[in-house]
CSV table of C-alpha atoms in Angstrom, one decimal:
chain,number,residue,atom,x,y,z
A,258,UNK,CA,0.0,0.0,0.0
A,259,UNK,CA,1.3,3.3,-0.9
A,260,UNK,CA,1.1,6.4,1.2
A,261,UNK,CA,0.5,9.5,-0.2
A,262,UNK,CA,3.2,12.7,0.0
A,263,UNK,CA,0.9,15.3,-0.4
A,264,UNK,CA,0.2,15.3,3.5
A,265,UNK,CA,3.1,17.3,3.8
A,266,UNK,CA,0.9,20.5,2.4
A,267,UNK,CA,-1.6,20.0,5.5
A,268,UNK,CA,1.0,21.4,8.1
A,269,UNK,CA,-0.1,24.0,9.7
A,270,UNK,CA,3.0,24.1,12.3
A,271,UNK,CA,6.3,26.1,11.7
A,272,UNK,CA,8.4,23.4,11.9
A,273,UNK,CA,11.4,26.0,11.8
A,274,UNK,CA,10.8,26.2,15.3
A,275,UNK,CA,11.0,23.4,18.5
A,276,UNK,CA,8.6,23.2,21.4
A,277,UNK,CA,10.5,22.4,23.9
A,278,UNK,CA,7.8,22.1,26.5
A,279,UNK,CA,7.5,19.2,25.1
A,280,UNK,CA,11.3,18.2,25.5
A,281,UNK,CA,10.1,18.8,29.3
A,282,UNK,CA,7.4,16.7,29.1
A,283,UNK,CA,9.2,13.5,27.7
A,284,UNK,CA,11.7,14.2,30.2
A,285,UNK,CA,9.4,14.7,33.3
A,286,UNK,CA,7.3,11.7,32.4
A,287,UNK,CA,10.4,9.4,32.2
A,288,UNK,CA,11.9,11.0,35.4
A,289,UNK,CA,8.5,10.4,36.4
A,290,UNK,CA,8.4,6.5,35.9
A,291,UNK,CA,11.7,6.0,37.7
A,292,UNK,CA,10.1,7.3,40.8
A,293,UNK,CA,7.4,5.0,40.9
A,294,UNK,CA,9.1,1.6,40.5
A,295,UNK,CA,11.5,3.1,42.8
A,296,UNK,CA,8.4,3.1,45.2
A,297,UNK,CA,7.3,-0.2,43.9
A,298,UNK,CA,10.0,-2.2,44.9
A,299,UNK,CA,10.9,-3.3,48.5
A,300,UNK,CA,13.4,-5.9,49.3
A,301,UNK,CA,14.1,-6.9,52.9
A,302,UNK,CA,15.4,-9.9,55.1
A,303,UNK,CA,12.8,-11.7,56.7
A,304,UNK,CA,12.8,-14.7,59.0
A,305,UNK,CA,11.8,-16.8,55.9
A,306,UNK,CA,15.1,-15.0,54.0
A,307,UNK,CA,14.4,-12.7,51.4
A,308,UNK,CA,11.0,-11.0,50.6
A,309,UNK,CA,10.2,-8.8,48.0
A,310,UNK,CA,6.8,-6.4,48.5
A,311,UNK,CA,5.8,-3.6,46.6
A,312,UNK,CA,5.1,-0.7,49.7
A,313,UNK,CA,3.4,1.9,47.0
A,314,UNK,CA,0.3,-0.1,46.2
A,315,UNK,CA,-0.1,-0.9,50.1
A,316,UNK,CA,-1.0,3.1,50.3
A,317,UNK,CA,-4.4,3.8,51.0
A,318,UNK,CA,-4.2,6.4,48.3
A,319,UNK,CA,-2.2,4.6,45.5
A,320,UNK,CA,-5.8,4.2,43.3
A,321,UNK,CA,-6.2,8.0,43.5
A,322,UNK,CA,-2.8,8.7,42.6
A,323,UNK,CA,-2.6,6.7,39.7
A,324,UNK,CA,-5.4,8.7,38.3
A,325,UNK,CA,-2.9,11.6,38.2
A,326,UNK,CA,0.7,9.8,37.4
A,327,UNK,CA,-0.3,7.4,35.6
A,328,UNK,CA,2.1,9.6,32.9
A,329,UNK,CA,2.6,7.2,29.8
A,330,UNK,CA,-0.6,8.4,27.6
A,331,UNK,CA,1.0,11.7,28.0
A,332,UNK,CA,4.0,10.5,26.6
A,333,UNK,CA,2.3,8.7,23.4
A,334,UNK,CA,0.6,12.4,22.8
A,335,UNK,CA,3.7,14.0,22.7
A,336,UNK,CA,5.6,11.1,20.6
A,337,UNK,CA,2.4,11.7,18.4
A,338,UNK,CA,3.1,15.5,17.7
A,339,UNK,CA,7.0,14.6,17.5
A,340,UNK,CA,6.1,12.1,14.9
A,341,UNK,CA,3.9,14.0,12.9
A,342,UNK,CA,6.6,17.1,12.2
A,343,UNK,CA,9.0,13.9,11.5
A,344,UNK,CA,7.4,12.8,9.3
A,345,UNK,CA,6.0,15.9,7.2
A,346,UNK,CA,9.7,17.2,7.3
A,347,UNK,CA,10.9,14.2,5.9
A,348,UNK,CA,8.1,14.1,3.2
A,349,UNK,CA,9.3,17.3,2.4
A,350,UNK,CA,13.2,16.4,1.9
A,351,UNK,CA,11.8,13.5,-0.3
A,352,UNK,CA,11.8,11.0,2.4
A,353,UNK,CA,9.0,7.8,2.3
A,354,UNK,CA,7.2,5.0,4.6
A,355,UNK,CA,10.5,3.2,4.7
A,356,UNK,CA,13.1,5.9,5.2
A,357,UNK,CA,10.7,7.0,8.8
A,358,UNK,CA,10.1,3.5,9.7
A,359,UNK,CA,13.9,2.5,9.3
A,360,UNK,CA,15.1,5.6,11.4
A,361,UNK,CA,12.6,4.8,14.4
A,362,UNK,CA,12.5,1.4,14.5
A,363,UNK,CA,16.5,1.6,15.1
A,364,UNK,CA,15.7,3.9,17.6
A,365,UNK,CA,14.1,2.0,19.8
A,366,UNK,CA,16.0,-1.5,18.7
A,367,UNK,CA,19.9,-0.6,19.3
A,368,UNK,CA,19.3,0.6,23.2
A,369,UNK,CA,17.2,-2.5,23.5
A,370,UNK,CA,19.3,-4.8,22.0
A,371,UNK,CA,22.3,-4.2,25.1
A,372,UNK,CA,19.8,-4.6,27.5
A,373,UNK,CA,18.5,-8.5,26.1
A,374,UNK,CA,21.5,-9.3,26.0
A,375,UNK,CA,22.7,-8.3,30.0
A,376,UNK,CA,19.3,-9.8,30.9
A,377,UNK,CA,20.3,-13.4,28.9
A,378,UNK,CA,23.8,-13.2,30.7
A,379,UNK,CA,22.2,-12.6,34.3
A,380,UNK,CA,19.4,-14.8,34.0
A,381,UNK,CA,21.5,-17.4,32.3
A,382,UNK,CA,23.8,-17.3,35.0
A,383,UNK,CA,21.7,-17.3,38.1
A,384,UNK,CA,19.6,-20.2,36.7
A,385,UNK,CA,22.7,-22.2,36.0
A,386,UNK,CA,24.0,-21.5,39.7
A,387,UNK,CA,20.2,-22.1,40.6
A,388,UNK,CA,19.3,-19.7,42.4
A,389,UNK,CA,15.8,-20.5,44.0
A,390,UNK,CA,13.2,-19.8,41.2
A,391,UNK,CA,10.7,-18.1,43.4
A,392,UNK,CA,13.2,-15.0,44.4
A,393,UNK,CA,14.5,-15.3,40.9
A,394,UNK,CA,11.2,-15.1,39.2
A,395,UNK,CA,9.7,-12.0,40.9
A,396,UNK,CA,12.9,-10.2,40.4
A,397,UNK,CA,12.7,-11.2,36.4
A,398,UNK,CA,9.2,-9.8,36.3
A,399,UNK,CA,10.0,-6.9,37.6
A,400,UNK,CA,12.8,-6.1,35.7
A,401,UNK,CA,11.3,-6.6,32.8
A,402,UNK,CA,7.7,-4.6,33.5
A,403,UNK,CA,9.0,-1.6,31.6
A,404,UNK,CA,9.6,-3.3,28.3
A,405,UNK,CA,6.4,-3.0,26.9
A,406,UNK,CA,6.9,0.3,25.7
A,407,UNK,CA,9.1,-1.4,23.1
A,408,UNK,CA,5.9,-3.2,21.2
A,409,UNK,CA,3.7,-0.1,22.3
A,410,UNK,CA,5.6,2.5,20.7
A,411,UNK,CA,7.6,0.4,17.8
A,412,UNK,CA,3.9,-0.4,16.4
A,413,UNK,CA,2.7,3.4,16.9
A,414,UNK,CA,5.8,4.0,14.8
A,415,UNK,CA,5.5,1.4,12.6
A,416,UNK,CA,2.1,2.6,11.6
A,417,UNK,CA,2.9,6.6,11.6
A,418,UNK,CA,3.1,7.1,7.4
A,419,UNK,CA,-0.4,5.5,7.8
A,420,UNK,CA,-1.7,7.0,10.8
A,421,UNK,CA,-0.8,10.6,9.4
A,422,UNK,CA,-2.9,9.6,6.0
A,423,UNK,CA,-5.6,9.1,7.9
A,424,UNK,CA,-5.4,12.2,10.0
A,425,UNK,CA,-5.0,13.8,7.3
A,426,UNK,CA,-8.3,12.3,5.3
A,427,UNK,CA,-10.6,12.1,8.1
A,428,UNK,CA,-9.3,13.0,11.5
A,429,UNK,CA,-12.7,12.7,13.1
A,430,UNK,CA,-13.5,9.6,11.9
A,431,UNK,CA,-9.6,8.0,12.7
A,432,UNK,CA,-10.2,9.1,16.4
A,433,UNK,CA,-13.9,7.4,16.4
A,434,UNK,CA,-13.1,3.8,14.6
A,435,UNK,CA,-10.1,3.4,16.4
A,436,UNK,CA,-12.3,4.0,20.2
A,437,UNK,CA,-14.7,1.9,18.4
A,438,UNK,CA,-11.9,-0.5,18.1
A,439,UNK,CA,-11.1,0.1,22.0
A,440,UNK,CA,-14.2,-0.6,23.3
A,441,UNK,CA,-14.9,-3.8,21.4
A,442,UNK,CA,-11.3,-5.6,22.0
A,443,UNK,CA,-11.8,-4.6,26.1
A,444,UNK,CA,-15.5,-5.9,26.0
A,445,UNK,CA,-14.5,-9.1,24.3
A,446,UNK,CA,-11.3,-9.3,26.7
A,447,UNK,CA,-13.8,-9.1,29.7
A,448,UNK,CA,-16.3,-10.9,28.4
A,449,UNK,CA,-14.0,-14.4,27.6
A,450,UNK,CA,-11.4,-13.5,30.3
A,451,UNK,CA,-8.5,-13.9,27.7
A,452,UNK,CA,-6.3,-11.3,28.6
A,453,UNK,CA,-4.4,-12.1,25.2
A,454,UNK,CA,-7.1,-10.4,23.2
A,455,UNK,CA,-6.3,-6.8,24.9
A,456,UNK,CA,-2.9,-7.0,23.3
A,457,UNK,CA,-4.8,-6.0,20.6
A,458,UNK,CA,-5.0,-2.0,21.9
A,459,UNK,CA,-1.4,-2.6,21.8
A,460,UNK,CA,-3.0,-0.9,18.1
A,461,UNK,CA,-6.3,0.5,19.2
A,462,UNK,CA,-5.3,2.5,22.4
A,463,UNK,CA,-2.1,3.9,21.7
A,464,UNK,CA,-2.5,4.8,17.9
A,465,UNK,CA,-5.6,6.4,19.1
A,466,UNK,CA,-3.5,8.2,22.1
A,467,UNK,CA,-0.8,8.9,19.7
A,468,UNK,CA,-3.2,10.6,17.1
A,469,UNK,CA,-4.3,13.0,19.8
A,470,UNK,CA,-0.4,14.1,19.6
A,471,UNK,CA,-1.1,14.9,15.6
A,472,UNK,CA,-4.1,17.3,16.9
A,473,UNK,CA,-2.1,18.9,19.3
A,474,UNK,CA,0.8,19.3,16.5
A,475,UNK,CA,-2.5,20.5,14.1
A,476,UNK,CA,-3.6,23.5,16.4
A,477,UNK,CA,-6.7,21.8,18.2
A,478,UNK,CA,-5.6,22.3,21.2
A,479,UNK,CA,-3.9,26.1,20.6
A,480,UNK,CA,-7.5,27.1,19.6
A,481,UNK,CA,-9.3,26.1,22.7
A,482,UNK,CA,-9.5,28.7,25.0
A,483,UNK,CA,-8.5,28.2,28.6
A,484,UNK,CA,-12.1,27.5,29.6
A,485,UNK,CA,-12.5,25.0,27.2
A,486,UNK,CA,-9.1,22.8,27.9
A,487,UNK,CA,-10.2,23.2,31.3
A,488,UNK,CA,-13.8,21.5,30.7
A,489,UNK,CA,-12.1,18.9,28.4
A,490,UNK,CA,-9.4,17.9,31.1
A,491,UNK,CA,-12.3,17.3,33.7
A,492,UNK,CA,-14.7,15.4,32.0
A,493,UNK,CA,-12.4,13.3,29.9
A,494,UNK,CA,-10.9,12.7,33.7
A,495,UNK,CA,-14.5,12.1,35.0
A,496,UNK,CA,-15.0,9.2,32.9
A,497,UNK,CA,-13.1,7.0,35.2
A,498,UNK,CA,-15.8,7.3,37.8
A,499,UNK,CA,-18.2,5.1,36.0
A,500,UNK,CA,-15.5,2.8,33.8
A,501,UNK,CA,-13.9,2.1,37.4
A,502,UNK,CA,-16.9,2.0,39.4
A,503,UNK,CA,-19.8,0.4,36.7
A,504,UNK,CA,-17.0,-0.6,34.5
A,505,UNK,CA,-14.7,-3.9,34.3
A,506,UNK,CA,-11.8,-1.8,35.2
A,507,UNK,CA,-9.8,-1.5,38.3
A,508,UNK,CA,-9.5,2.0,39.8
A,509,UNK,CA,-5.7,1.4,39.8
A,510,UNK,CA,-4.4,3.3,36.3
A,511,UNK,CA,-1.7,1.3,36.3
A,512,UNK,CA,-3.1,-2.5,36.0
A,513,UNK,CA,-4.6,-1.0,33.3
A,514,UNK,CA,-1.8,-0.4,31.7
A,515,UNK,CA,-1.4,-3.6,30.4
A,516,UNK,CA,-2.8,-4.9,28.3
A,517,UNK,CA,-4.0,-1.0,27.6
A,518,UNK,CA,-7.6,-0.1,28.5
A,519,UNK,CA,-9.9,2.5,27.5
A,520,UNK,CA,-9.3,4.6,30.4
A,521,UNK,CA,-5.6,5.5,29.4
A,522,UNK,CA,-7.9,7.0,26.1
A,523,UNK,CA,-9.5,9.6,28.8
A,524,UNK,CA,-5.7,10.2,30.7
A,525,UNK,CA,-4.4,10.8,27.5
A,526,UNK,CA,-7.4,13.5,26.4
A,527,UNK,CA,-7.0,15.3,29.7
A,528,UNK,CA,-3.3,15.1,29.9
A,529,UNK,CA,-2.7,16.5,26.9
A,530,UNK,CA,-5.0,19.7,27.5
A,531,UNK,CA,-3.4,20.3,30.9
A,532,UNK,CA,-0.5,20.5,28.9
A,533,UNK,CA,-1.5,23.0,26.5
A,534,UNK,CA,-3.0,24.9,29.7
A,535,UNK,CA,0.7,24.7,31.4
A,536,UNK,CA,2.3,25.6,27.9
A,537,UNK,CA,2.7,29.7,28.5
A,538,UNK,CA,4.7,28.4,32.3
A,539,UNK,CA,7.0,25.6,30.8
A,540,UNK,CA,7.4,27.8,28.1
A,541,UNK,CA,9.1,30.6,30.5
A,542,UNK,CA,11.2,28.3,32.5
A,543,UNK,CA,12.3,26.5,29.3
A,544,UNK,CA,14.1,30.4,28.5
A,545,UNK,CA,16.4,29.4,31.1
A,546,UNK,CA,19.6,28.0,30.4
A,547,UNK,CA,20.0,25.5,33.7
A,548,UNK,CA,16.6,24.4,32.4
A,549,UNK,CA,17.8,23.7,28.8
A,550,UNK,CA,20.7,22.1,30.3
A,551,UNK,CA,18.8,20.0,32.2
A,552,UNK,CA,16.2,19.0,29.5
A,553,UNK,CA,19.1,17.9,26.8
A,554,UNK,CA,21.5,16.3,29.2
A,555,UNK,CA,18.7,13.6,30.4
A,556,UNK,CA,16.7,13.7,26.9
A,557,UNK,CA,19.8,12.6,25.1
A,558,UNK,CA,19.5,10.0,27.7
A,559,UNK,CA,16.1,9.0,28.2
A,560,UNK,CA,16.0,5.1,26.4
A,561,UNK,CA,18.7,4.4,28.5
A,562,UNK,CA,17.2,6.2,31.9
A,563,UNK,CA,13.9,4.4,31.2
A,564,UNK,CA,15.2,0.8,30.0
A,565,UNK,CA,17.8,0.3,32.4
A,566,UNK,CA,16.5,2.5,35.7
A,567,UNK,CA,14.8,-0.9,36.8
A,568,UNK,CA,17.8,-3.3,36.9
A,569,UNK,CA,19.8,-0.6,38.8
A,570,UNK,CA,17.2,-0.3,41.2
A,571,UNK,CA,17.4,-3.9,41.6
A,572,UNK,CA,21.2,-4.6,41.9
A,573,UNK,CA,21.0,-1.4,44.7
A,574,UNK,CA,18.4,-3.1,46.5
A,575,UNK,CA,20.5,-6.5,46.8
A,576,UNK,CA,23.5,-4.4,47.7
A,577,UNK,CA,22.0,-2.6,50.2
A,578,UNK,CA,21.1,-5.9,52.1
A,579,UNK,CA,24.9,-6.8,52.2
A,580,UNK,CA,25.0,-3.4,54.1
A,581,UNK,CA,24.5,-3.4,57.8
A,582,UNK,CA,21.7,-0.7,58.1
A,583,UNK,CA,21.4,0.3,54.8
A,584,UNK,CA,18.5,-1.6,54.1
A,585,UNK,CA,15.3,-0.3,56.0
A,586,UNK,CA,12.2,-2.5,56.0
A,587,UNK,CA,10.5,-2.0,53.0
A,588,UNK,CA,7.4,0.6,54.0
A,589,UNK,CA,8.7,1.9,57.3
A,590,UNK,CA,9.0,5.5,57.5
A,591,UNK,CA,12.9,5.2,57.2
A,592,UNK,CA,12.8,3.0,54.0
A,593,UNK,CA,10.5,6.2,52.4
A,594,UNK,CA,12.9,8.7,53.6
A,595,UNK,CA,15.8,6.9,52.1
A,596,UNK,CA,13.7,6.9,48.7
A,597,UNK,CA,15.5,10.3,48.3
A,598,UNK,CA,18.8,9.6,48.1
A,599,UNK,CA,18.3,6.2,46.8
A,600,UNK,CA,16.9,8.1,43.8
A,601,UNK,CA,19.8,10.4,43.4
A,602,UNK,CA,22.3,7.6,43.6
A,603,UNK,CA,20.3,5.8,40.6
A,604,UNK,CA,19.9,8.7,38.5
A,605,UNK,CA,24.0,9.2,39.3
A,606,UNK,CA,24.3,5.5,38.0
A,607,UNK,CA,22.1,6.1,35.2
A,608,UNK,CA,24.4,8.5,34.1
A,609,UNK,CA,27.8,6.9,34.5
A,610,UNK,CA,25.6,3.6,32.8
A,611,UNK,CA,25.2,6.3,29.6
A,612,UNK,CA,28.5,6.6,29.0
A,613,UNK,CA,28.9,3.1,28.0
A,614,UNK,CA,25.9,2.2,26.8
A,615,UNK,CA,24.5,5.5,25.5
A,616,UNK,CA,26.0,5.3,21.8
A,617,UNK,CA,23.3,3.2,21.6
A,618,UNK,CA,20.4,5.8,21.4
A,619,UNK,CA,22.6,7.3,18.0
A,620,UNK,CA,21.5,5.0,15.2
A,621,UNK,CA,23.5,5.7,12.7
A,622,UNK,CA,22.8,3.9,9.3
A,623,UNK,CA,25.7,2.7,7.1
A,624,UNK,CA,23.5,1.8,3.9
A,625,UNK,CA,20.5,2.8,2.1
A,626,UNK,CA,17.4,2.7,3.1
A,627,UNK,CA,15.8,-1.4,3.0
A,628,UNK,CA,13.3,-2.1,1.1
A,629,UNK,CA,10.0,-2.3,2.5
A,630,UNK,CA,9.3,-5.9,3.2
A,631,UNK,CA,12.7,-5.6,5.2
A,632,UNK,CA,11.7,-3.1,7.0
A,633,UNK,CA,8.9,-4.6,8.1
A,634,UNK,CA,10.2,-7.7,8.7
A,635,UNK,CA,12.4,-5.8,11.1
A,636,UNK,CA,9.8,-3.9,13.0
A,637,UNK,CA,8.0,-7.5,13.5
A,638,UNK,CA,11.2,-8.9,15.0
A,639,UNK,CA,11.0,-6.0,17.2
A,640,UNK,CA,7.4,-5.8,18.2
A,641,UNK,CA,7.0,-9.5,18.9
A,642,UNK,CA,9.2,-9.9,21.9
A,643,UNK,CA,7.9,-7.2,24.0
A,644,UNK,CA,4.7,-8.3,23.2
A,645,UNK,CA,5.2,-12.0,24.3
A,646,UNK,CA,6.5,-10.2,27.6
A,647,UNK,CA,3.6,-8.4,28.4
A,648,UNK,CA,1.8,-11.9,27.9
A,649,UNK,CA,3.8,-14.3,29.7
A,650,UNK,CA,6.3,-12.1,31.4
A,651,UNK,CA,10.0,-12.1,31.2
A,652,UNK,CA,12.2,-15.0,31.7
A,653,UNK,CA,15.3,-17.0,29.8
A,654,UNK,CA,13.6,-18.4,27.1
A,655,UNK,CA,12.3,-14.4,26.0
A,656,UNK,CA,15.4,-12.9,27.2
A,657,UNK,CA,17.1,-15.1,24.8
A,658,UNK,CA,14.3,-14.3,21.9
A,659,UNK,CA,14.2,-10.9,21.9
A,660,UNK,CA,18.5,-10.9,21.9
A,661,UNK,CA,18.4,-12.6,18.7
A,662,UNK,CA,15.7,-10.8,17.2
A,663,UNK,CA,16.7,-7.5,18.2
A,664,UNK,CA,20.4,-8.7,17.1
A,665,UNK,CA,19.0,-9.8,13.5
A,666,UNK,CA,16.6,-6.3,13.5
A,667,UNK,CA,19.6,-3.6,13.9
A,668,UNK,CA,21.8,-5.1,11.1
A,669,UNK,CA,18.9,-5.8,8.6
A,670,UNK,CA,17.9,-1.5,9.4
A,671,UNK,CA,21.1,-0.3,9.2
A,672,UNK,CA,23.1,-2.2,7.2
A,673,UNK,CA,21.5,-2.8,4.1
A,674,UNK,CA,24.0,-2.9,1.2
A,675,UNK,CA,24.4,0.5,-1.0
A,676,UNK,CA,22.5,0.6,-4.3
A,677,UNK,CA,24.8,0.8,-7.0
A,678,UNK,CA,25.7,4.1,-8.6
A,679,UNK,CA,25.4,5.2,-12.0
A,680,UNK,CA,28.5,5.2,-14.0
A,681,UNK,CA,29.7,9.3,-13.2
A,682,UNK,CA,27.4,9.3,-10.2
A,683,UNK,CA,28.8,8.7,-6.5
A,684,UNK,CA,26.4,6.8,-4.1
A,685,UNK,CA,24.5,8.5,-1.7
A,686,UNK,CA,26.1,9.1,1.5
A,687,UNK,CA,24.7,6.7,4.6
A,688,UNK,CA,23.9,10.5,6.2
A,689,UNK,CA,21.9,11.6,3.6
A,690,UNK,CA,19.6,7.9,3.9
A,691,UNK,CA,19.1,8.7,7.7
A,692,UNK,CA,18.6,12.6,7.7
A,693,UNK,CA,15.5,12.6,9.0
């Protein structure tokens, strides 16, 4: 199927110019994410030898709070509007389906690919040394919670050269079939109790969520008055009364996470306006230099901050217990108050972890762009793993499949070999295939 170019003349954006409020935003919702599985995890000694609790979700108030930091809709909305001036910039250098896909697929595949491979060596390792399966396993789960973003946002991006066709066609209509879609995956999901079939909002939910982000990058949201973002916001919140109360699903945002539910559709509405309504504020601090600083120091940063944050936390958590009173009981006031530096010290790690790791977020392409069905073929090998995680959870055997299909993905995306030049010509440059 082809994809039209001419959506490049429907920009209404100067894309001359950068918002980087929402820099800030991808930034804070990342920063954001570390925080809670920082709260989330709690290793202690008992008299049984290790247990491991999750204190945050023992709080009273956890629903509630989830129903305001549940932050990952917010980030699809602004990887929408990111993608949309991506793309129509890249339309307008010349640039097609495959060129995009290739550039963001790798994105999101060479940072990963590291990661498979530490998680083959250390579960590979501890099994063959055989450690007891029932601390290993909760530890593995954990761990790998925070990969789903890799199927989530490599099929948004996948689909991008045909989700900005159909903005561009019939943006009312895109947002309507694909909550259509929503709805019906979640009510057969509820109704059989095969969770398997709500992978299928892996498509529904987040494209939808993400197409909010080509609005926003439209104008919709710039020509609502403050009044109206404001009435937006609330209801669009509101809706979770009666999906969590009348509704099959739970109050706590982030069980529905995945698979994604329709309410993430209504966080992602009213996230996006408070946003807009925050734009003129973020906009003024973002004038600062120690602000800008900030912002590109950890953005350059943030696949690694986000994939990696979780092992750290981990491995700091199991060190801790081999330190005489640095390990409170997970939940007493002293544990929470140690949350502080704890999360200075992994940010700090984070950062040293970058330096070795962090050429991985650069993709650089040393061939021309694949063809499409390779391409494709890549973005399946990279979508698929995650995926099965979100089913059946992390352990060896997936550790092992998403190494090799990550490891086949990169090579196939940035390797291709060079089309021959004519006789006189030279061959294009592998910067001018990965411009965009």
């Amino acid at each position: 199927m082809s994809i039209p170019r001419g959506t490049a003349a429907a920009s209404s954006i100067d894309l001359s110019k950068r918002d980087l409020t929402l820099d800030l935003a991808r930034v804070f919702a990342v920063l954001l994410v570390v925080v809670i599985h920082l709260l989330e995890v709690g290793v202690g000694a008992g008299p049984h030898g290790l247990t491991i609790s999750r204190p945050l979700e023992h709080q009273r108030w956890f629903n509630a709070v989830t129903w305001v930091f549940q932050i990952m809709p917010l980030f699809f909305v602004v990887g929408g509007f990111a993608s949309l001036t991506a793309w129509r910039s890249l339309v307008r250098r010349g640039g097609g389906p495959a060129d995009y896909v290739t550039s963001r697929v790798l994105r999101l595949a060479q940072p990963a690919f590291p990661l498979f491979v530490f998680y083959v060596i250390v579960v590979g390792a501890a099994t063959l040394i055989g450690v007891d399966p029932k601390l290993l396993g909760p530890v593995v789960l954990g761990a790998g919670s925070p990969l789903w973003f890799l199927a989530a946002y490599g099929l948004c991006q996948a689909v991008v050269p045909f989700a900005v066709h159909w903005h561009v066609r019939a943006p009312k209509r895109t947002l309507l079939v694909l909550l259509v879609g929503a709805i019906l995956v979640d009510a057969a999901r509820y109704a059989t109790g095969n969770t398997a079939v709500g992978l299928l909002n892996l498509f529904f939910v987040w494209v939808l969520i993400q197409q909010l982000g080509f609005w926003y990058a439209d104008g919709w949201f710039d020509r609502r008055s403050w009044w109206q973002l404001v009435l937006v916001a609330l209801g669009s919140w509101a809706t979770l009364f009666p999906l969590t109360s009348w509704g099959p699903y739970s109050p706590d945002m982030l069980t529905n996470l995945n698979p994604p539910t329709v309410p993430l559709i209504a966080l992602g509405l009213s996230q996006a306006c408070v946003l807009r309504l925050l734009r003129p504020l973020l906009a003024r601090l973002m004038q600062t230099r120690g602000a800008r600083a900030t912002v590109f120091l950890i953005g350059s940063r943030l696949m690694t901050i986000y994939l990696w944050h979780l092992p750290i936390i981990i491995i700091l958590a199991g060190v801790a217990l081999l330190i005489p009173g640095a390990s409170p009981e997970p939940g007493s006031a002293a544990w929470w108050w140690s949350r502080i530096p704890i999360y200075a010290l992994v940010l700090a790690l984070l950062f040293v972890l970058s330096l070795l790791v962090g050429r991985w977020e650069q993709p650089r392409m040393v061939g021309r762009t694949p063809p499409g069905w390779a391409v494709a073929f890549a973005a399946v090998l990279t979508i698929v793993p995650p995926t099965l995680i979100i089913q059946y959870f992390l352990g060896l055997e997936l550790a092992i499949v998403g190494a090799v299909c990550f490891g086949i993905a990169i090579p196939v995306l940035a390797r291709w070999p060079r089309a021959a030049a004519p006789v006189g010509e030279s061959a294009p440059s592998a910067g001018a295939a990965t411009s965009a």
